JSON list of C-alpha atoms in Angstrom, two decimals:
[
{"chain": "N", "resi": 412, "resn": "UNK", "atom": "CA", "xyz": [-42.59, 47.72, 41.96]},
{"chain": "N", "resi": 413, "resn": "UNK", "atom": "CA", "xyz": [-40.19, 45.29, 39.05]},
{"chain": "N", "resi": 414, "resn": "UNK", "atom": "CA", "xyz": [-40.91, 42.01, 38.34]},
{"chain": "N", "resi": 415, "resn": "UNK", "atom": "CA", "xyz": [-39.40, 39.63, 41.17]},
{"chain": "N", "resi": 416, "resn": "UNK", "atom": "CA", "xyz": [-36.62, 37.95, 39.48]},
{"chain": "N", "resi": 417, "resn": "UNK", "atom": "CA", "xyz": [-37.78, 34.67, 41.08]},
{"chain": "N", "resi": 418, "resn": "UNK", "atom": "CA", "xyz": [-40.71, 35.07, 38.65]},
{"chain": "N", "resi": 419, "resn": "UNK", "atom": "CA", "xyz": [-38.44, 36.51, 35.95]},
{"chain": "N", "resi": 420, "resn": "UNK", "atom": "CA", "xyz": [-36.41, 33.36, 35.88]},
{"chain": "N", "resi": 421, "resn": "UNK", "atom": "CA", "xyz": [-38.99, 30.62, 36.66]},
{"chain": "N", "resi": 422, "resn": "UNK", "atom": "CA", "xyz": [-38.58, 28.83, 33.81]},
{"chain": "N", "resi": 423, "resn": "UNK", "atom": "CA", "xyz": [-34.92, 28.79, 34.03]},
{"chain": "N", "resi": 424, "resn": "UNK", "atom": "CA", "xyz": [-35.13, 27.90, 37.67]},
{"chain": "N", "resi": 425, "resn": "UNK", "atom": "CA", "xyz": [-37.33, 24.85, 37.22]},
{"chain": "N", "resi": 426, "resn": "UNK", "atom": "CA", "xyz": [-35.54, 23.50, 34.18]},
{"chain": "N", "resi": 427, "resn": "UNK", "atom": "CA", "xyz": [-32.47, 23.53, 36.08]},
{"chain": "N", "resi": 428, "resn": "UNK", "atom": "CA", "xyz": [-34.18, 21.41, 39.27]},
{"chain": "N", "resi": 429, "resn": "UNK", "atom": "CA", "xyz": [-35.96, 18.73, 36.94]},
{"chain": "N", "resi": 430, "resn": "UNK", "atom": "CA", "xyz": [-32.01, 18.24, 35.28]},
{"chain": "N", "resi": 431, "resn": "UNK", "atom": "CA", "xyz": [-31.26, 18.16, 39.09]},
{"chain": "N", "resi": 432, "resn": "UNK", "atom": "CA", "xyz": [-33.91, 15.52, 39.94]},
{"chain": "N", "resi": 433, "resn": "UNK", "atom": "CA", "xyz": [-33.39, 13.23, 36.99]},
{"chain": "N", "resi": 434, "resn": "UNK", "atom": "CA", "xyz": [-29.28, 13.30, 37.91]},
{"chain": "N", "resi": 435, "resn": "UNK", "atom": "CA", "xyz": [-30.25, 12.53, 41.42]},
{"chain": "N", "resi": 436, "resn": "UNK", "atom": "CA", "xyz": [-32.65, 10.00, 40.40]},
{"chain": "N", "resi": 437, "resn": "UNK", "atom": "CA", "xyz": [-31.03, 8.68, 37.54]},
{"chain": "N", "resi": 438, "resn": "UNK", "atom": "CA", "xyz": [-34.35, 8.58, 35.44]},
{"chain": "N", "resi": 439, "resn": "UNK", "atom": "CA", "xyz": [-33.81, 9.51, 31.62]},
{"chain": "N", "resi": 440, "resn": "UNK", "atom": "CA", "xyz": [-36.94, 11.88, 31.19]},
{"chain": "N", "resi": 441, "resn": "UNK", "atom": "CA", "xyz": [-38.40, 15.14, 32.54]},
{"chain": "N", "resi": 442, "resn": "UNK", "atom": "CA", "xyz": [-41.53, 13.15, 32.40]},
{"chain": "N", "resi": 443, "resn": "UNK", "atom": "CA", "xyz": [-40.48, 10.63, 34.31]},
{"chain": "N", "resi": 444, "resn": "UNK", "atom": "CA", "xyz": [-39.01, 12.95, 37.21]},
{"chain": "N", "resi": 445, "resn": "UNK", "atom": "CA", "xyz": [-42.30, 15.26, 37.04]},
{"chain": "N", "resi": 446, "resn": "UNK", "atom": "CA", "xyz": [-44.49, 12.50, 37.72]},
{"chain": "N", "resi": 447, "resn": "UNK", "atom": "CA", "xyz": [-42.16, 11.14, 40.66]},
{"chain": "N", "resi": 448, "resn": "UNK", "atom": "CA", "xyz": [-42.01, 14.83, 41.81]},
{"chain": "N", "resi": 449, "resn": "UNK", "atom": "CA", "xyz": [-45.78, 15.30, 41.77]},
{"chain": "N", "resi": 450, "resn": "UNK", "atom": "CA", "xyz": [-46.33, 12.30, 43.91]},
{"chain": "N", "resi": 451, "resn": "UNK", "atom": "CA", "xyz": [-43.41, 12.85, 46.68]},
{"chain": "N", "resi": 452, "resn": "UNK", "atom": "CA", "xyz": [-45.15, 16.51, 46.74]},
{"chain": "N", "resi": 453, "resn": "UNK", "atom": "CA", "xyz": [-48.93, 14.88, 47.13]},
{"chain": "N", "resi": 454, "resn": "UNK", "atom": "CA", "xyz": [-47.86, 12.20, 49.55]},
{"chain": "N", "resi": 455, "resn": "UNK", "atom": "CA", "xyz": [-45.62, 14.93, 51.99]},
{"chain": "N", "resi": 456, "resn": "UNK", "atom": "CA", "xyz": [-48.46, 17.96, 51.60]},
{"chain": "N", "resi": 457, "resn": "UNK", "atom": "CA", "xyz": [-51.37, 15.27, 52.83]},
{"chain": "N", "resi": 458, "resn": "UNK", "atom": "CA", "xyz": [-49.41, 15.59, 55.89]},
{"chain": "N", "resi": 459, "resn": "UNK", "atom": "CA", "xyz": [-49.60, 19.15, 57.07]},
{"chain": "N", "resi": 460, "resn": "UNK", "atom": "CA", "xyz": [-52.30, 21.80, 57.95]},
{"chain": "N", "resi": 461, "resn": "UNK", "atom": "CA", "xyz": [-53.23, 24.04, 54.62]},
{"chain": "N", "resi": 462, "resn": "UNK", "atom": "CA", "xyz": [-51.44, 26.38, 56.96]},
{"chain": "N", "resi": 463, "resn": "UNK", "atom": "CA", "xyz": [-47.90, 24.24, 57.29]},
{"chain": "N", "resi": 464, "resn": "UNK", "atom": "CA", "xyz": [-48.55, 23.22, 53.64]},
{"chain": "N", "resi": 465, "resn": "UNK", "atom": "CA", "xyz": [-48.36, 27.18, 52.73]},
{"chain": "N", "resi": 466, "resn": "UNK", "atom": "CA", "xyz": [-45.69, 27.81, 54.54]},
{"chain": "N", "resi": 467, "resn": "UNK", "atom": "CA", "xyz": [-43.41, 24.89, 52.83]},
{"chain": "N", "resi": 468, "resn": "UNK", "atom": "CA", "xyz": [-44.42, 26.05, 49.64]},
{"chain": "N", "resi": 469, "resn": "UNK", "atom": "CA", "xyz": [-43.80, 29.68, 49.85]},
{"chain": "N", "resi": 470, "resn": "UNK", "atom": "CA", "xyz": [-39.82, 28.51, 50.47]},
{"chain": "N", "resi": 471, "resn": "UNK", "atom": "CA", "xyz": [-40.59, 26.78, 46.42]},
{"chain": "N", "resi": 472, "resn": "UNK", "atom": "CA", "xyz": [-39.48, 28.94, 43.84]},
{"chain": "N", "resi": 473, "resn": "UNK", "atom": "CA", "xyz": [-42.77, 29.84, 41.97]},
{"chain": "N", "resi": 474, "resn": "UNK", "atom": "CA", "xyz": [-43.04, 26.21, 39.43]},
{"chain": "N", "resi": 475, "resn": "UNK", "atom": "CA", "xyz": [-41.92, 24.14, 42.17]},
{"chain": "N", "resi": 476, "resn": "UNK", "atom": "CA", "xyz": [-44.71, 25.94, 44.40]},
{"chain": "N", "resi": 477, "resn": "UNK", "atom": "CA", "xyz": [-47.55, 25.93, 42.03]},
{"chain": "N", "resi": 478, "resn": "UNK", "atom": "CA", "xyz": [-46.88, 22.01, 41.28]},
{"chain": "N", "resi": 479, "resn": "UNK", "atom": "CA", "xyz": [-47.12, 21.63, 44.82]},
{"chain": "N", "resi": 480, "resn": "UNK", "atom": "CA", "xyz": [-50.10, 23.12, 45.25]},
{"chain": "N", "resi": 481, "resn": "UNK", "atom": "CA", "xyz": [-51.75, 21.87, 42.22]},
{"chain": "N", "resi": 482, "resn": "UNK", "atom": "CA", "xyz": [-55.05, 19.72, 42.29]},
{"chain": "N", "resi": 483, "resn": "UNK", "atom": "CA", "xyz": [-54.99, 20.23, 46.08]},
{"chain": "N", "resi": 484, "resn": "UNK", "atom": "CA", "xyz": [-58.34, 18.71, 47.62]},
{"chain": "N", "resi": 485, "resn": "UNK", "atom": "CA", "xyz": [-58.02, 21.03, 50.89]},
{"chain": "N", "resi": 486, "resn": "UNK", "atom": "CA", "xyz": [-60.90, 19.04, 52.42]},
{"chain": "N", "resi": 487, "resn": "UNK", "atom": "CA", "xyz": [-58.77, 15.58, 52.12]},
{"chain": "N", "resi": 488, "resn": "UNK", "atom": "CA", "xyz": [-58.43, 14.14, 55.50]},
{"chain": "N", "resi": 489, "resn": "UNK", "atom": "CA", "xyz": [-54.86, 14.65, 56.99]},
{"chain": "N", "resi": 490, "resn": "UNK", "atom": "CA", "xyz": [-53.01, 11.88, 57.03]},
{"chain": "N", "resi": 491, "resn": "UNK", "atom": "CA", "xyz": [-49.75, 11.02, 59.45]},
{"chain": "N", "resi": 492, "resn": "UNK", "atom": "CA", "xyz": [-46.30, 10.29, 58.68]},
{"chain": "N", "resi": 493, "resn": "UNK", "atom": "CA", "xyz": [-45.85, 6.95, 58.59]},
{"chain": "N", "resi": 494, "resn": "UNK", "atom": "CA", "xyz": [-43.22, 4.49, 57.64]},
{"chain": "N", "resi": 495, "resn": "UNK", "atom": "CA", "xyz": [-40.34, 4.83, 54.88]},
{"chain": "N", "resi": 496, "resn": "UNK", "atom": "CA", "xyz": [-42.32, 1.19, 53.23]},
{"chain": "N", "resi": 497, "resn": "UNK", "atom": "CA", "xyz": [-45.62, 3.10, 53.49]},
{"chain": "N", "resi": 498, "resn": "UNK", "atom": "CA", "xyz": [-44.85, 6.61, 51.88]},
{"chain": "N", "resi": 499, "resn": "UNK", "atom": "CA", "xyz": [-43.42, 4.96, 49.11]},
{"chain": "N", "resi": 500, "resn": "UNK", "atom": "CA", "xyz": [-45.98, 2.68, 48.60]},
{"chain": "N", "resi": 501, "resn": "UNK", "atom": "CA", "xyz": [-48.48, 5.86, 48.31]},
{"chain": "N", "resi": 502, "resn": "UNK", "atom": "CA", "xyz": [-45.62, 7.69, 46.22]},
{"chain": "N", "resi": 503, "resn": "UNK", "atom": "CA", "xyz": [-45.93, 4.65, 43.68]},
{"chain": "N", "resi": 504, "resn": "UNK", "atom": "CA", "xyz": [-49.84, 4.08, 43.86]},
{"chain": "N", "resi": 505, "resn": "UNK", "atom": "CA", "xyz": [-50.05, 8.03, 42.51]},
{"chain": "N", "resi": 506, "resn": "UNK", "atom": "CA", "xyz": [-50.96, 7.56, 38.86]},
{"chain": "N", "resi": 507, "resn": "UNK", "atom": "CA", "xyz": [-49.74, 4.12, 38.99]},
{"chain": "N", "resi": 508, "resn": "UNK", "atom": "CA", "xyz": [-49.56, 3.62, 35.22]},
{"chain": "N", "resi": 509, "resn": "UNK", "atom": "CA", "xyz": [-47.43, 6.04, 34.52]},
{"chain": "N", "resi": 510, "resn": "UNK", "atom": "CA", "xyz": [-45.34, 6.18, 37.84]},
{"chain": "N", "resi": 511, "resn": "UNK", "atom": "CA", "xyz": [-41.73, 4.85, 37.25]},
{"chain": "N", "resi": 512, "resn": "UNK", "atom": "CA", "xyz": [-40.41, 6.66, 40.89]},
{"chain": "N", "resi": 513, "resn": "UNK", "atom": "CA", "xyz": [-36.99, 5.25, 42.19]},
{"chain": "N", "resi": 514, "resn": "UNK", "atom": "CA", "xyz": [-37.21, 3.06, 44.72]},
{"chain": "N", "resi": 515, "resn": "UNK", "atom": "CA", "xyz": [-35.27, 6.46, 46.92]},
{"chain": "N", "resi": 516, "resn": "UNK", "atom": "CA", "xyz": [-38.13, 8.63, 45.10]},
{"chain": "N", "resi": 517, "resn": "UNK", "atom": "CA", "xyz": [-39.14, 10.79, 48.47]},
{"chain": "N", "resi": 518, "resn": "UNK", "atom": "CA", "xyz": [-34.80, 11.13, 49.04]},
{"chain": "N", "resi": 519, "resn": "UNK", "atom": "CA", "xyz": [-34.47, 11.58, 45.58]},
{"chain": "N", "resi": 520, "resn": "UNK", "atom": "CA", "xyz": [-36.66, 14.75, 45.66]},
{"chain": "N", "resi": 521, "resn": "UNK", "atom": "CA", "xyz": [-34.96, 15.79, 49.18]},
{"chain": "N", "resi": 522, "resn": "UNK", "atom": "CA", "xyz": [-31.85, 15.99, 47.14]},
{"chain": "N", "resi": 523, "resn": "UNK", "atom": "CA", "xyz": [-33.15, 17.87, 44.15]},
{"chain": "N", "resi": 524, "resn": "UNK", "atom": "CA", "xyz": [-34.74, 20.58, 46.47]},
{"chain": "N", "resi": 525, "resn": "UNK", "atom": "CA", "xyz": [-31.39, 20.89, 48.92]},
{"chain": "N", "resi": 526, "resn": "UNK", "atom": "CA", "xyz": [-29.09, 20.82, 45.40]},
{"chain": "N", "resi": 527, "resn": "UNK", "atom": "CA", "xyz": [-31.93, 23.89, 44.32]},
{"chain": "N", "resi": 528, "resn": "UNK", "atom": "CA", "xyz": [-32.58, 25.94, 47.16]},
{"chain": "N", "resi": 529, "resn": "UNK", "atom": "CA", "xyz": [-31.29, 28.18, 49.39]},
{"chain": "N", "resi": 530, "resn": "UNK", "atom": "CA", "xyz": [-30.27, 26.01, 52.65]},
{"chain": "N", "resi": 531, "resn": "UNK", "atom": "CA", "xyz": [-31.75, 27.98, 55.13]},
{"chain": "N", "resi": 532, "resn": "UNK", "atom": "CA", "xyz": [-35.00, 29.20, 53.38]},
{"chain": "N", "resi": 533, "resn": "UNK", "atom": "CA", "xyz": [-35.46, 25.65, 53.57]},
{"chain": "N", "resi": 534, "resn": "UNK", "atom": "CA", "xyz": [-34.25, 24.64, 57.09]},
{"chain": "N", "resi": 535, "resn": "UNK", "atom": "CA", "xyz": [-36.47, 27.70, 58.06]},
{"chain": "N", "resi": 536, "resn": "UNK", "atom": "CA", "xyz": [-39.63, 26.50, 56.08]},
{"chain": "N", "resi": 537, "resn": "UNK", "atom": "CA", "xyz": [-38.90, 22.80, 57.39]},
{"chain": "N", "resi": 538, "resn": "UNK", "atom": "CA", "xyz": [-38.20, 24.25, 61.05]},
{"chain": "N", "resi": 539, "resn": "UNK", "atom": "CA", "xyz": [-41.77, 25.71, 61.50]},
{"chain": "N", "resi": 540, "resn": "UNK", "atom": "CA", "xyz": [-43.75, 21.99, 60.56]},
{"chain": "N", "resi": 541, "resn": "UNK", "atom": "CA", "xyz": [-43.57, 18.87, 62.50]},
{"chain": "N", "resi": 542, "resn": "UNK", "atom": "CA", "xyz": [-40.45, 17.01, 63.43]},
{"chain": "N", "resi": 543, "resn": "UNK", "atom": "CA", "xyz": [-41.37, 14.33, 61.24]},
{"chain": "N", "resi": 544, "resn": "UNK", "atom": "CA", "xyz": [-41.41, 16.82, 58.16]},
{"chain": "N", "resi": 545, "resn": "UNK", "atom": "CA", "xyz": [-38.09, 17.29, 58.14]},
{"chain": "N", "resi": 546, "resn": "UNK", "atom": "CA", "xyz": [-37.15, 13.37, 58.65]},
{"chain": "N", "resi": 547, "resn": "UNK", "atom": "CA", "xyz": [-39.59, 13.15, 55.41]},
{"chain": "N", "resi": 548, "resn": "UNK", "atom": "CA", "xyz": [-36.79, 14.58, 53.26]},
{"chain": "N", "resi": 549, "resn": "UNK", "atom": "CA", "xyz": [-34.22, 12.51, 55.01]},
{"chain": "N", "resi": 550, "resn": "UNK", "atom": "CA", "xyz": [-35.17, 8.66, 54.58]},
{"chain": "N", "resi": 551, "resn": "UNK", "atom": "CA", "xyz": [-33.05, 6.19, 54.20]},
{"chain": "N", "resi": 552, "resn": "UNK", "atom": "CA", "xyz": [-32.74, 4.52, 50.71]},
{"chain": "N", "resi": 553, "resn": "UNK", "atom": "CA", "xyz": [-35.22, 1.13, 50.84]},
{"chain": "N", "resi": 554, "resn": "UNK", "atom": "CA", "xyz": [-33.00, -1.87, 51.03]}
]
């Protein structure tokens, strides 16, 4: 069996989304929009099963999926989705030193991922989680 070209061109891939992400974000560095992509990623997974959480991430081209699994403490409580105001207040307390996430950081992300993958690999992958999954990527800007 070849190579998958998803693993081919994951380098290329990924570059391209964190040029995505820092346009939609309008932070300067790829440090700066890795950090803010880490956290949204942390903050949505602690929401879902390990089984939902595997699911989203196998519709992540491979970078995108292995940051999203990364560090994953699969004994972590579950948490629920909770208010716009209280995701982004545990998207900014994630390494809160060096966490300069937009104010739109979870929306930001939302945009990077529809702008970078295929629409209905993702509707599918956000289709089989919980109704508030899907409003996760959707927020409103905070005011």
């Amino acid at each position: 069996m070849p190579m998958p070209m998803e693993y081919r061109q994951a380098s290329v891939d990924f570059d391209r989304f964190m040029e995505e992400l820092k346009e939609v974000s309008m932070l300067r560095t790829s440090h700066q929009a890795y950090t803010m992509l880490q956290a949204v990623f942390q903050v949505f997974r602690r929401r879902l099963t390990v089984q939902q959480a595997i699911s989203f991430a196998n519709a992540l081209p491979p970078v995108l999926r292995a940051i999203f699994v990364s560090d994953w403490d699969t004994n972590e409580e579950k948490r629920e989705f909770g208010t716009e105001a209280e995701m982004m207040a545990e998207v900014r307390a994630w390494r809160h030193n060096h966490n300069l996430s937009t104010d739109s950081a979870i929306r930001d992300v939302g945009e990077a991922l529809r702008r970078s993958l295929d629409p209905e690999v993702f509707g599918r992958a956000l289709a089989k989680l919980p109704a508030e999954a899907g409003e996760f990527w959707q927020l409103p800007v905070l005011s």
